[in-house]
PDB file of C-alpha atoms and ligand atoms in Angstrom:
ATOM      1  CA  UNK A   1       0.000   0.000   0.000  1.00 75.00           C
ATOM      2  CA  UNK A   2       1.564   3.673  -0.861  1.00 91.00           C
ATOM      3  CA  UNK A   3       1.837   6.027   1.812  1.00 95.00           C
ATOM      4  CA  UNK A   4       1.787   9.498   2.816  1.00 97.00           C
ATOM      5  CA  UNK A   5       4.972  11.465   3.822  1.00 98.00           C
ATOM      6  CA  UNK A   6       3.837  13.517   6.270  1.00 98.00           C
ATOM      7  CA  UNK A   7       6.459  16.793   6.915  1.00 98.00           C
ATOM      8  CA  UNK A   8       5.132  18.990  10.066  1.00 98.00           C
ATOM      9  CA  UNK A   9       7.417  22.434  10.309  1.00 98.00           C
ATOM     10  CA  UNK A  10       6.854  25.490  13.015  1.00 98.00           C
ATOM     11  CA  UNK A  11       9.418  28.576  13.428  1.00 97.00           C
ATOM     12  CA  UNK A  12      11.624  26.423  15.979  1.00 96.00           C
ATOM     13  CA  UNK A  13      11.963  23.935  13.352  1.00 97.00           C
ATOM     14  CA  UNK A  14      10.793  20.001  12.166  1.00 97.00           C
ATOM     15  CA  UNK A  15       8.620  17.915  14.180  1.00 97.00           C
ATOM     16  CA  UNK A  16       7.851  15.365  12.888  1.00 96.00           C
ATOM     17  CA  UNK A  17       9.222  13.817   9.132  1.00 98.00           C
ATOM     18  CA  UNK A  18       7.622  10.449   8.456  1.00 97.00           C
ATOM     19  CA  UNK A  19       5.039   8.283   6.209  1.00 98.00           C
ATOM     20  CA  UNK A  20       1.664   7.102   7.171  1.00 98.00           C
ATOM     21  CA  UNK A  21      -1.300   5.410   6.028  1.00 98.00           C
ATOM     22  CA  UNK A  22      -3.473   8.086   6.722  1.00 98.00           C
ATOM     23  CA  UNK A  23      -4.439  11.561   7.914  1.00 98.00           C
ATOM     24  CA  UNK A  24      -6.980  13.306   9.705  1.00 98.00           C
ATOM     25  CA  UNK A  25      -7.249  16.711  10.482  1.00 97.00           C
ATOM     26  CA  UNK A  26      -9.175  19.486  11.081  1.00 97.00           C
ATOM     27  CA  UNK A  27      -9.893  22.370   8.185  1.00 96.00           C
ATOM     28  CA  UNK A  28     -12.063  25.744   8.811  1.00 92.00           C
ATOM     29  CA  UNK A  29     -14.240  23.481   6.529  1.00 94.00           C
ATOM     30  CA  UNK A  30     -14.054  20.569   8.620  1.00 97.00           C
ATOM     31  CA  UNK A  31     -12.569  17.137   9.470  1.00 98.00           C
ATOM     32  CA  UNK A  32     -11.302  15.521   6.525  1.00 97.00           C
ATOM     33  CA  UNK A  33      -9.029  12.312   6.404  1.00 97.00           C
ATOM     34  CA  UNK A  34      -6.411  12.106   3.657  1.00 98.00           C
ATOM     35  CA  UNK A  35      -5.331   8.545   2.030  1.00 97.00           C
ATOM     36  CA  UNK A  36      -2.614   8.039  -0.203  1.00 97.00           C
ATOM     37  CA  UNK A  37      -2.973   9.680  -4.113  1.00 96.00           C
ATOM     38  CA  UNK A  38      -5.143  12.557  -2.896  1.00 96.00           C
ATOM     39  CA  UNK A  39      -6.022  14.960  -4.874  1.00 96.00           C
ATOM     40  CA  UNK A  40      -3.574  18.439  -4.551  1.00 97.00           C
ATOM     41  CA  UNK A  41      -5.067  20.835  -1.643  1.00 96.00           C
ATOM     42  CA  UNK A  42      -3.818  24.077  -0.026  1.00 97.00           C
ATOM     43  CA  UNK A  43      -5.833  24.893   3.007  1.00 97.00           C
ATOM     44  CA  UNK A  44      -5.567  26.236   6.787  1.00 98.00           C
ATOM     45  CA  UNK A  45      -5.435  24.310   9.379  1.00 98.00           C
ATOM     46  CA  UNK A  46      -8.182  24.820  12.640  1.00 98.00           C
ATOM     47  CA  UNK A  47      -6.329  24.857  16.109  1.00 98.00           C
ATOM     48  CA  UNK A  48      -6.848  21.156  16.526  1.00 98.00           C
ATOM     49  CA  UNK A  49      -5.149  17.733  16.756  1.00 98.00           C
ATOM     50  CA  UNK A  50      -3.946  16.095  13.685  1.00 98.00           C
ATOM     51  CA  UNK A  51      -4.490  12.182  13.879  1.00 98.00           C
ATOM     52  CA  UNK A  52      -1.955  10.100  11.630  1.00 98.00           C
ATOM     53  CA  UNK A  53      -2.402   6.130  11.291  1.00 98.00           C
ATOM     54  CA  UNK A  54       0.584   3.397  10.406  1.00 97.00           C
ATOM     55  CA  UNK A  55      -0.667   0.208  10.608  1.00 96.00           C
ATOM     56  CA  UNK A  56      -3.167  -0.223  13.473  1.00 96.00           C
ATOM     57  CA  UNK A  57      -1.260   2.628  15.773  1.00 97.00           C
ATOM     58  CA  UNK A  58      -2.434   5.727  15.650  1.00 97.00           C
ATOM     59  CA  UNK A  59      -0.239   9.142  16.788  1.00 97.00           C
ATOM     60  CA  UNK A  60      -1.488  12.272  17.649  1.00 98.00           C
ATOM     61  CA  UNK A  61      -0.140  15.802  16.975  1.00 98.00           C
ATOM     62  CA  UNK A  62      -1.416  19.362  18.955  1.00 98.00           C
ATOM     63  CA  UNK A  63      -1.048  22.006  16.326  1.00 98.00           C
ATOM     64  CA  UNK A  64      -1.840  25.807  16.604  1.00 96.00           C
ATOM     65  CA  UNK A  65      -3.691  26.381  12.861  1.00 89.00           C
ATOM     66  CA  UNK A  66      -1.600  26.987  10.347  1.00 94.00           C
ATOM     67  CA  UNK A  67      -1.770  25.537   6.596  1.00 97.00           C
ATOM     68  CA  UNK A  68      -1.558  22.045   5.006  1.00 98.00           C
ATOM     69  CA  UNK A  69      -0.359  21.290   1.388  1.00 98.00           C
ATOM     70  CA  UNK A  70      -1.033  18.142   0.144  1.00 98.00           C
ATOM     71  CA  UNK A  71       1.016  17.127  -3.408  1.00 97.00           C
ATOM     72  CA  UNK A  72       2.380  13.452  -4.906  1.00 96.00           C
ATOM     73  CA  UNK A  73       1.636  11.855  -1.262  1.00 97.00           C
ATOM     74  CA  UNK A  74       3.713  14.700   0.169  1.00 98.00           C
ATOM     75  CA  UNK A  75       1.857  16.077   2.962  1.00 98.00           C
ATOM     76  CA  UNK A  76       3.323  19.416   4.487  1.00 98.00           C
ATOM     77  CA  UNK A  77       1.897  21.443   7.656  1.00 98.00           C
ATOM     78  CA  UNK A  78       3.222  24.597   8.386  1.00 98.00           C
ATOM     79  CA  UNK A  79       2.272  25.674  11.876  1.00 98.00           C
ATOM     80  CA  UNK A  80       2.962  28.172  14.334  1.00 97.00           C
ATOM     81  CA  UNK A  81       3.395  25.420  16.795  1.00 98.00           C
ATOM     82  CA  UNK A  82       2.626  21.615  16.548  1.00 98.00           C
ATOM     83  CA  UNK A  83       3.585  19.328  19.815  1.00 98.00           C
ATOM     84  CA  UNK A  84       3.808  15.445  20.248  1.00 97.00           C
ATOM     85  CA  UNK A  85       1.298  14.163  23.170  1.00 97.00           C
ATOM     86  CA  UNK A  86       4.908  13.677  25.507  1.00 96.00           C
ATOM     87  CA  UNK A  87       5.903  17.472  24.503  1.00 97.00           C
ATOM     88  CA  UNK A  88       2.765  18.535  26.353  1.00 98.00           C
ATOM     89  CA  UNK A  89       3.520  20.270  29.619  1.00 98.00           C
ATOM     90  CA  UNK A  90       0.243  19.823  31.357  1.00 98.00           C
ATOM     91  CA  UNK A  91       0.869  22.210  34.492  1.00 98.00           C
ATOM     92  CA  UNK A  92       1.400  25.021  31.336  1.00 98.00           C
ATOM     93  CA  UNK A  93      -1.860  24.489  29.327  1.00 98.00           C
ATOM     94  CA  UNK A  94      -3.860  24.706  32.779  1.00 98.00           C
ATOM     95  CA  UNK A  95      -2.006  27.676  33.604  1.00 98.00           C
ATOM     96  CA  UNK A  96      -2.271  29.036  29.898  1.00 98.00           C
ATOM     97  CA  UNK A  97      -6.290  28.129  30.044  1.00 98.00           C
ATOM     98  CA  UNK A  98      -6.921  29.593  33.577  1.00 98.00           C
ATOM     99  CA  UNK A  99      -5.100  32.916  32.281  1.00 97.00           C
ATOM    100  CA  UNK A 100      -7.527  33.208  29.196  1.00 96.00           C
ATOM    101  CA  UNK A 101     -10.564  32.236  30.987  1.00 96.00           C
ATOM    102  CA  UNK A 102      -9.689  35.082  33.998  1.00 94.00           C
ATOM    103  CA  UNK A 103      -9.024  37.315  31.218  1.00 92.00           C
ATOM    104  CA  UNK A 104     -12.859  36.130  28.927  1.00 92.00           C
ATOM    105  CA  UNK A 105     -14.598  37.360  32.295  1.00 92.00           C
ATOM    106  CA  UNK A 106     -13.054  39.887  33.065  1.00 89.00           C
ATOM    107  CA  UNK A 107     -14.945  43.582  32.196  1.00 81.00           C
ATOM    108  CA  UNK A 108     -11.692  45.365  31.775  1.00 82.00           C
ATOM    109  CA  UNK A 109     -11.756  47.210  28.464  1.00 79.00           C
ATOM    110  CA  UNK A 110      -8.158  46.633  27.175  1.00 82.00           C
ATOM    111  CA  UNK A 111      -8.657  42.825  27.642  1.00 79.00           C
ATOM    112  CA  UNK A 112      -7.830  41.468  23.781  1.00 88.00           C
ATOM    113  CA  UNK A 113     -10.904  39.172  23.712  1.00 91.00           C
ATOM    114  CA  UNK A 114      -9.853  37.259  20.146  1.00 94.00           C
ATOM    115  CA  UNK A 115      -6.264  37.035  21.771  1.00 95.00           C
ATOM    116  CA  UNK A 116      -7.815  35.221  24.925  1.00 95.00           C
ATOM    117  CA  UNK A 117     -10.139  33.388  22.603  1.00 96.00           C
ATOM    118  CA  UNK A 118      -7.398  31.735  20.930  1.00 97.00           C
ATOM    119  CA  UNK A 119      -4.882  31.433  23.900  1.00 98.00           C
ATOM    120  CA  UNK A 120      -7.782  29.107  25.390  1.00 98.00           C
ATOM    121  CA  UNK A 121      -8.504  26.817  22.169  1.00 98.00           C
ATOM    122  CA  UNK A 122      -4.648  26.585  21.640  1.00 98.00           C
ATOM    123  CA  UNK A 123      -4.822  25.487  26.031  1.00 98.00           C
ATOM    124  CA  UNK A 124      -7.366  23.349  25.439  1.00 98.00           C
ATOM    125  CA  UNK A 125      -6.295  21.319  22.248  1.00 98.00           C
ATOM    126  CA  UNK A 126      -3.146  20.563  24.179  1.00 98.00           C
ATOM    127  CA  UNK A 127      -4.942  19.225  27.198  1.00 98.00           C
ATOM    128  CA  UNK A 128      -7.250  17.435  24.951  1.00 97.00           C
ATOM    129  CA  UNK A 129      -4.260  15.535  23.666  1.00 96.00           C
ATOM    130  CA  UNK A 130      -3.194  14.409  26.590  1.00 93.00           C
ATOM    131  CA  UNK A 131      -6.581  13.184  28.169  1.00 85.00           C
TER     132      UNK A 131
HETATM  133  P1  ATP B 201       1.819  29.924  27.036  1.00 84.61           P
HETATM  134  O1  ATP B 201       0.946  31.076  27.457  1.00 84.61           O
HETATM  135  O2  ATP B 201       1.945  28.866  28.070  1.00 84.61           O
HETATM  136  O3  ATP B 201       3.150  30.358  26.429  1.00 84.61           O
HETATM  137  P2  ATP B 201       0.761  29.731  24.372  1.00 84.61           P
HETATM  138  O4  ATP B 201      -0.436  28.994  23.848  1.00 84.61           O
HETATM  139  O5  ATP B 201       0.668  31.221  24.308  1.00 84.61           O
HETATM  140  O6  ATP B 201       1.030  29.189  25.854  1.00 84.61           O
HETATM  141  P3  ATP B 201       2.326  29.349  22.038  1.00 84.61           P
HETATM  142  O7  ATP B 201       2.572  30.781  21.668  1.00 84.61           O
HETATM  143  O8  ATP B 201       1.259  28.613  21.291  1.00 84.61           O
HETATM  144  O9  ATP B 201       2.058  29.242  23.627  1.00 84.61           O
HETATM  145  O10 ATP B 201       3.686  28.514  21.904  1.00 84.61           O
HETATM  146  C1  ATP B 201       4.970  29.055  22.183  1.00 84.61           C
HETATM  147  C2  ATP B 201       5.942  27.904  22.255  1.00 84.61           C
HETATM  148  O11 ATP B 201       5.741  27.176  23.473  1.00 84.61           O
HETATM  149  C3  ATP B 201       5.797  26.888  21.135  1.00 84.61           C
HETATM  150  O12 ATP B 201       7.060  26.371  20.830  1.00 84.61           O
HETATM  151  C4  ATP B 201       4.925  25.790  21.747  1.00 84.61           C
HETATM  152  O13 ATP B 201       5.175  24.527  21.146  1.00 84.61           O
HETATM  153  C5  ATP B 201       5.366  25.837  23.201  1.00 84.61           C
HETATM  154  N1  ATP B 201       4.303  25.496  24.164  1.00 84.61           N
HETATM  155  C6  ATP B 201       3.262  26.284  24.527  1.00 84.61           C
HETATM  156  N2  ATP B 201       2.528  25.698  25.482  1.00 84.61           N
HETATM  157  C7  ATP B 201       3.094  24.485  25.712  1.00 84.61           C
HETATM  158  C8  ATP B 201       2.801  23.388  26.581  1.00 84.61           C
HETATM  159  N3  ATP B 201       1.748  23.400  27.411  1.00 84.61           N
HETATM  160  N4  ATP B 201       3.623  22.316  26.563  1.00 84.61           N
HETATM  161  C9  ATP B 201       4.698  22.293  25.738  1.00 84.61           C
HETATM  162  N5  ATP B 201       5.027  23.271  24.892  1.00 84.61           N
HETATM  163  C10 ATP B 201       4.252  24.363  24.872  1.00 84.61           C
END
């Protein structure tokens, strides 16, 4: 069976560089699962876990949006941060989603509600990972 390579950059650098059977992720259109001999596709990524199968394992990434390219089983995903489940640091994300929550209630006026929206999904997706 042919298989995906699956390339996952972020400004520090690779993450992950390896083939699979398959791919799901999440789009701003929704969940769709890639298979070897796709069709080409450019589109961005939702803050979200990407799910990649080998065999009967399956391996989980936490990545903070960002775009996937998919070309000749060459699947590329350029994020602005993408972690493995054991990169996680749990005590972090709770800190990370008790900061945006304080700051979603609070009534202050130069609270940056999108900025606190998003600080909370990208707190969130990485505890979801790890559940
Ligand atoms: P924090 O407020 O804790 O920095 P954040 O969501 O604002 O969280 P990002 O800007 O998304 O953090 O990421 C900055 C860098 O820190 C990235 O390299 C990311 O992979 C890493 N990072 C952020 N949170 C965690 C975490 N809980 N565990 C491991 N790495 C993390």
């Amino acid at each position: 069976m042919k298989t995906l390579n699956v390339s996952v950059v972020t400004p520090d650098g690779p993450v992950l560089n390896e083939n699979y059977d398959m791919i799901v992720c999440r789009t701003d259109k929704g969940e769709i699962g890639i298979l070897a001999n796709h069709i080409p596709l450019v589109t961005p990524l939702e803050i979200s876990a990407v799910r990649l199968q080998k065999g009967n394992d399956w391996y989980k990434l936490a990545v903070n949006g960002g775009f996937l390219e998919v070309h000749d089983n060459q699947i590329s995903i350029l994020a602005q941060s993408a972690e493995k489940p054991e990169e996680i640091d749990v005590v972090r994300a709770r800190k990370a989603k008790e900061r945006a929550e304080r700051r979603l209630q609070s009534k202050q006026e130069n609270i940056d509600f999108h900025r606190a929206e998003l600080a909370l999904k990208r707190a969130m997706n990485r505890l979801s990972l790890k559940e």
